[in-house]
Tab-separated table of C-alpha atoms in Angstrom:
chain	number	residue	atom	x	y	z
A	13	MET	CA	-6.419	15.056	27.545
A	14	SER	CA	-9.802	15.322	25.150
A	15	LYS	CA	-13.052	15.880	26.550
A	16	PRO	CA	-15.185	12.903	26.734
A	17	THR	CA	-17.618	14.267	24.477
A	18	THR	CA	-15.473	14.967	21.391
A	19	LEU	CA	-16.546	13.180	18.079
A	20	ASP	CA	-14.133	10.181	18.352
A	21	ASN	CA	-14.971	9.771	22.147
A	22	ILE	CA	-18.558	9.303	21.026
A	23	PHE	CA	-18.120	7.044	18.421
A	24	GLU	CA	-16.046	4.806	20.817
A	25	ARG	CA	-18.651	5.093	23.352
A	26	TYR	CA	-21.583	3.931	21.459
A	27	LYS	CA	-19.884	1.293	20.166
A	28	LYS	CA	-19.312	-0.078	23.216
A	29	GLU	CA	-22.941	0.408	24.475
A	30	ALA	CA	-24.216	-1.014	21.404
A	31	GLY	CA	-21.502	-3.849	22.170
A	32	ASP	CA	-20.711	-4.142	18.273
A	33	SER	CA	-16.841	-2.881	17.672
A	34	ARG	CA	-17.449	-3.515	13.641
A	35	ILE	CA	-19.244	-0.470	13.266
A	36	SER	CA	-17.628	1.870	10.903
A	37	LYS	CA	-16.948	5.818	11.802
A	38	LEU	CA	-18.310	6.580	8.561
A	39	GLN	CA	-21.408	4.683	9.036
A	40	PHE	CA	-21.682	6.017	12.504
A	41	ILE	CA	-21.360	9.833	11.335
A	42	LYS	CA	-24.243	9.039	8.820
A	43	ASP	CA	-25.988	7.848	11.605
A	44	LEU	CA	-25.526	10.694	13.561
A	45	ASN	CA	-26.418	13.152	11.095
A	46	ASP	CA	-29.806	11.810	10.745
A	47	LEU	CA	-30.295	11.650	14.309
A	48	LEU	CA	-29.336	15.110	14.929
A	49	PHE	CA	-31.082	16.664	12.208
A	50	GLU	CA	-34.851	14.443	13.721
A	51	LEU	CA	-33.905	15.464	17.446
A	52	PRO	CA	-36.986	17.721	18.260
A	53	ILE	CA	-35.250	19.942	20.719
A	54	THR	CA	-32.060	21.445	19.665
A	55	LYS	CA	-31.106	24.048	22.417
A	56	PRO	CA	-27.267	23.791	21.907
A	57	ALA	CA	-27.907	24.911	18.327
A	58	GLU	CA	-29.439	28.419	19.649
A	59	GLN	CA	-28.562	31.089	17.591
A	60	GLU	CA	-29.505	35.322	17.247
A	61	SER	CA	-29.863	37.695	14.938
A	62	LYS	CA	-31.361	40.671	14.612
A	63	ILE	CA	-34.926	41.816	12.769
A	64	TYR	CA	-35.180	45.804	11.733
A	65	TYR	CA	-38.833	46.328	12.405
A	66	ILE	CA	-40.570	49.243	11.016
A	67	ASP	CA	-44.417	50.063	12.233
A	68	GLU	CA	-46.914	49.117	9.642
A	69	PHE	CA	-44.478	47.111	7.274
A	70	TYR	CA	-44.954	43.707	8.500
A	71	GLU	CA	-42.773	41.358	6.490
A	72	TYR	CA	-39.225	40.228	7.281
A	73	ALA	CA	-36.501	37.798	6.117
A	74	ILE	CA	-35.227	35.075	8.659
A	75	PRO	CA	-31.456	33.802	8.646
A	76	SER	CA	-30.895	31.259	5.927
A	77	ASP	CA	-30.227	28.549	8.648
A	78	MET	CA	-33.226	28.899	10.648
A	79	ARG	CA	-34.847	25.339	11.330
A	80	GLU	CA	-37.398	26.836	14.251
A	81	SER	CA	-38.029	30.393	15.826
A	82	ILE	CA	-37.898	30.829	19.569
A	83	ALA	CA	-38.694	33.827	20.642
A	84	LEU	CA	-38.657	37.593	19.349
A	85	TYR	CA	-37.684	40.466	21.770
A	86	SER	CA	-38.007	43.991	22.005
A	87	ASP	CA	-37.710	46.742	24.795
A	88	GLN	CA	-40.873	47.453	25.377
A	89	VAL	CA	-42.531	43.904	25.042
A	90	LYS	CA	-41.435	40.165	24.838
A	91	ILE	CA	-43.218	39.174	21.627
A	92	ILE	CA	-43.629	35.145	21.125
A	93	ARG	CA	-44.389	33.355	18.259
A	94	TYR	CA	-45.930	29.747	16.765
A	95	VAL	CA	-44.216	28.334	14.042
A	96	SER	CA	-46.673	27.026	11.438
A	97	ASN	CA	-47.208	26.949	7.453
A	98	LEU	CA	-50.565	28.438	8.464
A	99	ARG	CA	-51.432	31.891	10.197
A	100	PHE	CA	-51.775	32.089	13.872
A	101	ARG	CA	-53.524	34.481	16.480
A	102	LEU	CA	-51.700	34.508	19.970
A	103	GLU	CA	-54.202	35.164	22.828
A	104	SER	CA	-51.196	35.763	25.321
A	105	PRO	CA	-49.359	38.366	24.766
A	106	VAL	CA	-51.317	40.509	22.351
A	107	ALA	CA	-47.766	41.264	20.093
A	108	ALA	CA	-47.998	38.129	17.545
A	109	TYR	CA	-46.092	36.988	14.921
A	110	THR	CA	-46.096	33.789	12.873
A	111	ASP	CA	-43.459	31.890	10.424
A	112	ARG	CA	-45.192	31.903	7.234
A	113	VAL	CA	-44.497	29.820	3.935
A	114	ASP	CA	-45.496	30.818	0.684
A	115	ALA	CA	-44.538	29.025	-2.523
A	116	GLY	CA	-41.725	27.385	-0.180
A	117	GLN	CA	-40.050	30.585	1.299
A	118	ARG	CA	-40.495	31.247	4.878
A	119	PHE	CA	-40.540	34.377	6.180
A	120	LEU	CA	-41.713	36.345	9.474
A	121	ASN	CA	-45.142	38.338	9.679
A	122	ILE	CA	-44.719	40.890	12.684
A	123	ARG	CA	-47.192	42.742	14.703
A	124	HIS	CA	-45.706	44.835	17.216
A	125	PRO	CA	-48.314	47.049	19.440
A	126	SER	CA	-45.601	49.129	21.237
A	127	THR	CA	-42.780	49.881	18.927
A	128	ASN	CA	-39.790	52.195	19.369
A	129	SER	CA	-39.612	52.220	15.602
A	130	ASP	CA	-39.403	56.073	14.335
A	131	VAL	CA	-41.155	56.528	11.108
A	132	THR	CA	-41.372	59.205	8.688
A	133	SER	CA	-43.688	59.257	5.721
A	134	VAL	CA	-41.809	60.016	2.067
A	135	THR	CA	-45.220	60.175	0.255
A	136	GLU	CA	-48.443	58.083	0.949
A	137	CYS	CA	-48.836	58.491	-2.866
A	138	ASP	CA	-52.090	60.266	-2.618
A	139	SER	CA	-51.402	62.836	-4.930
A	140	LEU	CA	-48.772	63.748	-7.518
A	141	THR	CA	-47.872	66.833	-5.992
A	142	ALA	CA	-49.129	67.032	-2.082
A	143	ASP	CA	-45.890	65.943	-0.715
A	144	GLY	CA	-43.184	66.792	-3.610
A	145	ALA	CA	-43.007	66.329	-7.001
A	146	TRP	CA	-42.379	62.894	-9.261
A	147	VAL	CA	-40.150	62.979	-12.551
A	148	LEU	CA	-40.362	59.620	-14.728
A	149	SER	CA	-37.801	58.900	-17.437
A	150	GLY	CA	-35.800	55.967	-18.858
A	151	GLY	CA	-38.742	54.102	-19.964
A	152	ALA	CA	-40.885	55.274	-17.095
A	153	SER	CA	-44.198	57.688	-17.960
A	154	GLY	CA	-47.705	58.061	-17.267
A	155	ALA	CA	-47.780	59.156	-13.647
A	156	SER	CA	-51.208	58.996	-11.852
A	157	ILE	CA	-53.115	58.437	-8.899
A	158	ASP	CA	-55.071	55.187	-8.853
A	159	THR	CA	-57.789	55.285	-5.954
A	160	ASN	CA	-58.963	51.714	-6.808
A	161	THR	CA	-55.867	49.708	-6.258
A	162	LYS	CA	-54.162	51.184	-2.967
A	163	LYS	CA	-52.494	49.961	0.434
A	164	SER	CA	-53.285	52.872	2.694
A	165	GLY	CA	-54.553	56.381	2.144
A	166	SER	CA	-56.698	57.469	-0.859
A	167	GLY	CA	-54.929	55.915	-3.098
A	168	SER	CA	-51.416	54.484	-4.976
A	169	LEU	CA	-48.834	55.921	-7.832
A	170	LYS	CA	-49.482	53.999	-10.931
A	171	PHE	CA	-47.296	54.561	-14.114
A	172	THR	CA	-46.503	52.862	-16.997
A	173	ILE	CA	-42.959	51.139	-18.137
A	174	ASN	CA	-42.180	50.812	-22.060
A	175	GLY	CA	-38.222	49.252	-22.380
A	176	THR	CA	-36.015	47.246	-20.340
A	177	GLY	CA	-35.883	50.093	-17.541
A	178	GLY	CA	-37.263	52.827	-16.078
A	179	VAL	CA	-36.662	55.344	-13.595
A	180	LEU	CA	-38.948	57.355	-11.118
A	181	THR	CA	-37.484	60.258	-9.305
A	182	PHE	CA	-39.308	61.844	-6.299
A	183	THR	CA	-38.045	65.528	-4.810
A	184	ARG	CA	-39.593	66.253	-1.507
A	185	THR	CA	-41.130	69.596	-0.965
A	186	ASN	CA	-39.495	69.456	2.749
A	187	ALA	CA	-36.607	67.663	4.106
A	188	ILE	CA	-36.681	64.824	6.074
A	189	ASP	CA	-34.154	65.078	9.193
A	190	ALA	CA	-32.579	61.177	9.239
A	191	SER	CA	-29.589	62.260	11.431
A	192	ALA	CA	-30.762	60.224	14.223
A	193	PHE	CA	-31.446	56.936	12.080
A	194	THR	CA	-28.050	55.650	12.509
A	195	GLU	CA	-26.565	53.637	9.915
A	196	LYS	CA	-29.711	50.945	10.148
A	197	MET	CA	-31.852	53.628	8.497
A	198	ARG	CA	-34.554	51.740	6.582
A	199	GLU	CA	-36.941	52.671	3.369
A	200	ARG	CA	-39.776	50.666	2.822
A	201	LEU	CA	-42.757	50.832	0.176
A	202	PHE	CA	-45.321	48.990	-1.620
A	203	ALA	CA	-44.881	48.066	-5.102
A	204	TRP	CA	-47.236	46.459	-7.371
A	205	LEU	CA	-45.029	44.917	-10.545
A	206	PRO	CA	-47.084	43.346	-13.071
A	207	VAL	CA	-43.770	42.420	-14.690
A	208	ALA	CA	-41.176	41.204	-12.097
A	209	PRO	CA	-37.677	43.280	-12.720
A	210	LEU	CA	-34.518	41.600	-12.497
A	211	SER	CA	-33.707	44.074	-9.762
A	212	MET	CA	-34.524	47.233	-8.558
A	213	GLU	CA	-32.002	50.233	-7.609
A	214	ILE	CA	-33.183	52.377	-4.482
A	215	ARG	CA	-31.567	55.706	-3.670
A	216	ALA	CA	-32.213	58.185	-0.987
A	217	GLY	CA	-30.372	61.458	-0.601
A	218	ASN	CA	-29.792	65.183	-0.918
A	219	ASP	CA	-29.421	65.115	-4.641
A	220	SER	CA	-28.529	63.062	-7.850
A	221	SER	CA	-24.853	64.060	-6.623
A	222	ASN	CA	-24.969	62.531	-2.756
A	223	TYR	CA	-26.991	59.656	-2.218
A	224	PHE	CA	-27.118	56.264	-0.533
A	225	SER	CA	-28.091	53.562	-3.411
A	226	HIS	CA	-29.094	49.532	-2.486
A	227	THR	CA	-30.012	47.263	-5.088
A	228	ILE	CA	-32.651	44.702	-4.356
A	229	THR	CA	-33.608	41.377	-6.177
A	230	THR	CA	-35.909	40.011	-3.836
A	231	GLN	CA	-38.860	41.495	-1.133
A	232	ALA	CA	-38.146	42.486	2.333
A	233	ASN	CA	-39.070	39.247	3.397
A	234	GLY	CA	-36.621	37.295	0.870
A	235	LYS	CA	-39.308	36.254	-1.373
A	236	ILE	CA	-38.969	36.828	-5.129
A	237	PHE	CA	-40.927	39.743	-6.599
A	238	THR	CA	-44.514	38.789	-7.070
A	239	THR	CA	-46.830	39.840	-10.078
A	240	GLU	CA	-49.643	38.557	-8.332
A	241	ASP	CA	-50.215	40.804	-5.522
A	242	LYS	CA	-47.992	43.937	-3.749
A	243	ASN	CA	-44.668	43.469	-2.919
A	244	GLU	CA	-43.027	44.922	0.472
A	245	LEU	CA	-39.783	46.473	-0.435
A	246	GLU	CA	-37.150	47.411	1.289
A	247	PHE	CA	-33.589	49.947	1.229
A	248	ALA	CA	-31.088	49.277	3.719
A	249	GLU	CA	-28.737	51.634	4.547
A	250	GLU	CA	-26.117	49.238	5.787
A	251	SER	CA	-26.144	47.264	2.449
A	252	ALA	CA	-25.906	50.683	0.327
A	253	VAL	CA	-23.338	52.222	-1.493
A	254	GLU	CA	-22.745	55.883	-0.897
A	255	THR	CA	-21.891	58.438	-3.540
A	256	GLY	CA	-20.783	61.608	-2.762
A	257	THR	CA	-21.431	62.743	0.592
A	258	VAL	CA	-25.202	62.387	2.163
A	259	ASP	CA	-26.230	65.041	4.944
A	260	LYS	CA	-28.999	62.939	6.552
A	261	LYS	CA	-30.252	66.196	8.141
A	262	ASN	CA	-31.746	66.898	4.602
A	263	ILE	CA	-32.898	63.840	3.035
A	264	TYR	CA	-35.010	65.108	-0.207
A	265	TRP	CA	-34.114	63.074	-3.082
A	266	PHE	CA	-35.468	59.632	-3.560
A	267	GLN	CA	-35.095	57.761	-6.762
A	268	PHE	CA	-36.329	54.166	-7.974
A	269	ARG	CA	-34.567	52.543	-11.053
A	270	PHE	CA	-35.905	49.065	-12.859
A	271	THR	CA	-33.665	46.870	-14.712
A	272	PHE	CA	-35.834	43.946	-16.659
A	273	GLY	CA	-34.520	41.358	-18.710
A	274	ALA	CA	-36.500	41.766	-21.572
A	275	ILE	CA	-38.680	44.666	-23.303
A	276	VAL	CA	-41.692	45.649	-21.043
A	277	SER	CA	-45.043	47.334	-22.118
A	278	ASN	CA	-47.167	47.523	-18.984
A	279	ALA	CA	-49.373	50.300	-17.506
A	280	ASN	CA	-49.969	48.760	-14.461
A	281	PHE	CA	-47.224	49.588	-12.194
A	282	ARG	CA	-47.752	50.914	-8.705
A	283	PHE	CA	-46.004	52.324	-5.383
A	284	ASP	CA	-47.855	53.002	-2.299
A	285	LYS	CA	-46.807	54.417	1.333
A	286	ILE	CA	-43.487	55.059	0.999
A	287	SER	CA	-41.539	55.343	4.416
A	288	LEU	CA	-38.079	56.326	5.939
A	289	ALA	CA	-37.290	54.847	9.405
A	290	LYS	CA	-34.848	54.368	12.247
A	291	PRO	CA	-36.177	50.751	12.651
A	292	GLU	CA	-36.784	49.241	16.113
A	293	ILE	CA	-34.073	46.415	16.767
A	294	LEU	CA	-35.550	43.279	17.584
A	295	ASP	CA	-33.581	40.538	18.818
A	296	PHE	CA	-34.502	37.229	17.274
A	297	GLU	CA	-33.469	33.841	18.989
A	298	TYR	CA	-33.736	30.562	16.774
A	299	TYR	CA	-33.082	26.886	16.832
A	300	THR	CA	-30.499	26.975	13.629
A	301	ASN	CA	-30.599	23.731	11.085
A	302	ASN	CA	-26.737	23.387	11.670
A	303	VAL	CA	-25.714	20.668	13.687
A	304	ALA	CA	-22.017	20.683	13.277
A	305	ILE	CA	-18.741	23.251	13.694
A	306	THR	CA	-16.017	22.907	11.809
A	307	GLU	CA	-12.443	22.860	13.189
A	308	SER	CA	-12.061	26.804	11.775
A	309	GLY	CA	-15.259	27.731	13.581
A	310	ALA	CA	-17.810	27.517	10.559
A	311	LEU	CA	-21.784	25.941	11.152
A	312	GLN	CA	-22.757	23.757	8.819
A	313	ASP	CA	-25.983	21.427	8.478
A	314	LYS	CA	-24.138	18.134	8.591
A	315	ILE	CA	-21.136	16.755	10.022
A	316	THR	CA	-18.723	15.978	6.783
A	317	GLU	CA	-19.079	11.983	6.189
A	318	ASN	CA	-15.399	10.761	6.135
A	319	ASP	CA	-13.647	8.866	8.628
A	320	SER	CA	-10.903	11.608	8.923
A	321	THR	CA	-13.390	14.825	9.654
A	322	THR	CA	-12.347	17.208	12.301
A	323	ASP	CA	-16.236	18.229	12.465
A	324	GLU	CA	-17.600	18.147	15.708
A	325	PRO	CA	-21.188	17.981	16.613
A	326	ILE	CA	-22.652	21.453	18.458
A	327	ILE	CA	-23.845	19.271	21.176
A	328	LYS	CA	-20.645	18.042	22.124
A	329	GLU	CA	-20.461	20.093	25.514
A	330	TYR	CA	-23.988	19.019	26.537
A	331	SER	CA	-23.921	15.481	28.585
A	332	ASP	CA	-27.379	15.248	28.756
A	333	TYR	CA	-27.834	15.581	24.954
A	334	ILE	CA	-24.886	13.021	24.724
A	335	ASN	CA	-26.629	10.412	26.840
A	336	THR	CA	-29.581	10.422	24.596
A	337	ILE	CA	-28.075	10.696	21.563
A	338	ILE	CA	-26.218	7.265	22.313
A	339	ASP	CA	-29.707	5.934	23.620
A	340	GLY	CA	-31.051	6.488	20.382
A	341	LEU	CA	-28.175	5.440	18.194
A	342	CYS	CA	-28.324	2.400	20.095
A	343	ALA	CA	-31.858	1.863	19.478
A	344	SER	CA	-31.653	2.219	16.079
A	345	HIS	CA	-28.498	-0.357	15.588
A	346	LEU	CA	-30.074	-2.899	17.457
A	347	LYS	CA	-33.535	-2.892	16.435
A	348	ASN	CA	-33.073	-5.862	14.080
A	349	LYS	CA	-29.891	-7.455	15.797
A	350	ALA	CA	-31.357	-7.389	19.320
A	351	PRO	CA	-34.865	-6.274	19.316
A	352	ALA	CA	-35.351	-6.815	23.140
A	353	ARG	CA	-31.802	-4.547	23.757
A	354	ALA	CA	-33.239	-2.022	21.098
A	355	GLU	CA	-36.517	-1.780	23.022
A	356	ARG	CA	-34.866	-0.701	26.231
A	357	TYR	CA	-32.751	2.064	24.572
A	358	ARG	CA	-35.983	3.415	22.489
A	359	LYS	CA	-37.312	3.610	25.946
A	360	ASP	CA	-34.476	5.547	27.617
A	361	TYR	CA	-34.431	7.757	24.345
A	362	ILE	CA	-37.457	8.830	24.883
A	363	SER	CA	-37.535	8.991	28.660
A	364	LYS	CA	-35.275	7.592	30.878
A	365	ARG	CA	-36.354	7.058	34.741
A	366	ASP	CA	-34.316	5.963	37.624
A	367	GLY	CA	-35.659	3.310	40.295
A	368	ASN	CA	-38.256	6.067	41.530
A	369	LYS	CA	-39.640	6.769	38.360
A	370	ASN	CA	-38.188	10.151	38.131
A	371	ILE	CA	-37.426	11.219	34.745
A	372	ILE	CA	-33.500	11.376	34.663
A	373	GLY	CA	-32.685	11.167	30.889
A	374	GLY	CA	-34.047	11.257	27.368
A	375	ILE	CA	-36.320	13.722	25.086
A	376	GLU	CA	-38.904	13.921	27.650
A	377	PHE	CA	-35.982	15.288	30.222
A	378	LEU	CA	-34.294	17.821	27.645
A	379	LEU	CA	-37.551	19.320	26.855
A	380	LYS	CA	-38.363	20.226	30.399
A	381	ARG	CA	-34.867	21.149	30.950
A	382	TYR	CA	-34.115	23.311	27.866
A	383	PRO	CA	-37.807	24.136	27.301
A	384	SER	CA	-38.217	25.619	23.315
A	385	ARG	CA	-40.725	28.028	25.211
A	386	ARG	CA	-43.621	27.463	22.422
A	387	ALA	CA	-46.665	29.929	22.873
A	388	SER	CA	-50.227	28.840	23.363
A	389	TYR	CA	-52.254	29.728	20.254
A	390	GLN	CA	-55.512	29.365	18.863
A	391	ARG	CA	-55.830	28.421	15.199
A	392	LYS	CA	-56.953	31.821	13.070
A	393	THR	CA	-57.516	32.480	9.186
A	394	SER	CA	-55.470	35.730	9.838
A	395	LEU	CA	-53.026	37.913	12.129
A	396	PRO	CA	-55.030	39.760	14.695
A	397	ALA	CA	-55.391	43.724	14.671
A	398	LEU	CA	-53.290	44.979	17.392
A	399	ASN	CA	-54.768	47.136	20.204
A	400	ARG	CA	-53.045	50.422	19.459
A	401	GLN	CA	-54.377	51.452	23.116
A	402	ILE	CA	-52.143	49.718	24.833
A	403	ALA	CA	-49.614	52.035	26.763
A	404	ARG	CA	-46.359	52.346	25.568
A	405	GLY	CA	-43.733	50.708	27.966
A	406	SER	CA	-46.061	47.719	28.952
A	407	LYS	CA	-44.883	44.570	29.728
A	408	PHE	CA	-46.216	41.326	28.760
A	409	VAL	CA	-45.176	38.144	29.471
């Protein structure tokens, strides 16, 4: 026996409620897609992913199917957000992040006051010799320390690239023991790129025969490389290829390889604050912009618009949503044909009440039953500085 909330049965119920058997299935699917995308709360479409957080590096990519954030969780604190194309300061808890948009590309900007991430400095780029030695080749040359343009410390590594590529190799004086960093090991750095490369290959390991290599084509937050400001770049071990056999107890050797689409001649490339880390893995809950699932189990952003589709709406097992969806579809369908009936359906879609005026359905009911857990906020022009005196292990609600 089929469930009453399959696509076909929703269709049959909709035609019955609307009192119009002439509604085609194709038109129903189109109207349902529109309504599902506009629905202000999407509890059944909750998804979860991971954010690999490194202390003092704040920009992170979001899942490609994210519609809206719910919350970010760690072992130490619960981190709550408010989504906006502006920046916000959250008053409670102290930990905060925002969902930002730059040039149409959304990303997370995270602050975490009590992180479990284990970060080791590769080099602060304050000296050409203090932490190890730099060798430039393959079109890269002219290494120097720039004390004016920097992210942290007293300077940054400035260098020139002439040609269609460049290679910078850094060998540390002392090895980093990364044996406890697991397969999620991360390397992060800041880079000024006056000419955007086609790609950068970041290598980390023991020497030129034993290393991990990860090729990147965007910043860590998923944005394209910028030529106007610093870039936050990331090497991720689980996305890397291993050459030879890497001994993670003795990570000495780091290399950065540029590939350009045309000949470059520019003396204003810079690196700063190169770090290697075991990230803190944060659970990221979000609402997906997908509204349907195929017969094979794949999520998609719309129900396939044909009469024989086997797709199902994600909401199909939630009767509260089905009732609200039917009211919304009927209100839209009848607004010109039967305005009085349409208005009754519209009221039920917004807030359905019983004889005692108790809320029993509609959007208002869904928002109370399935709260989106939005954070309270105060509009600010920048994210807050965190109170680093917060004791590790503090709990916030």
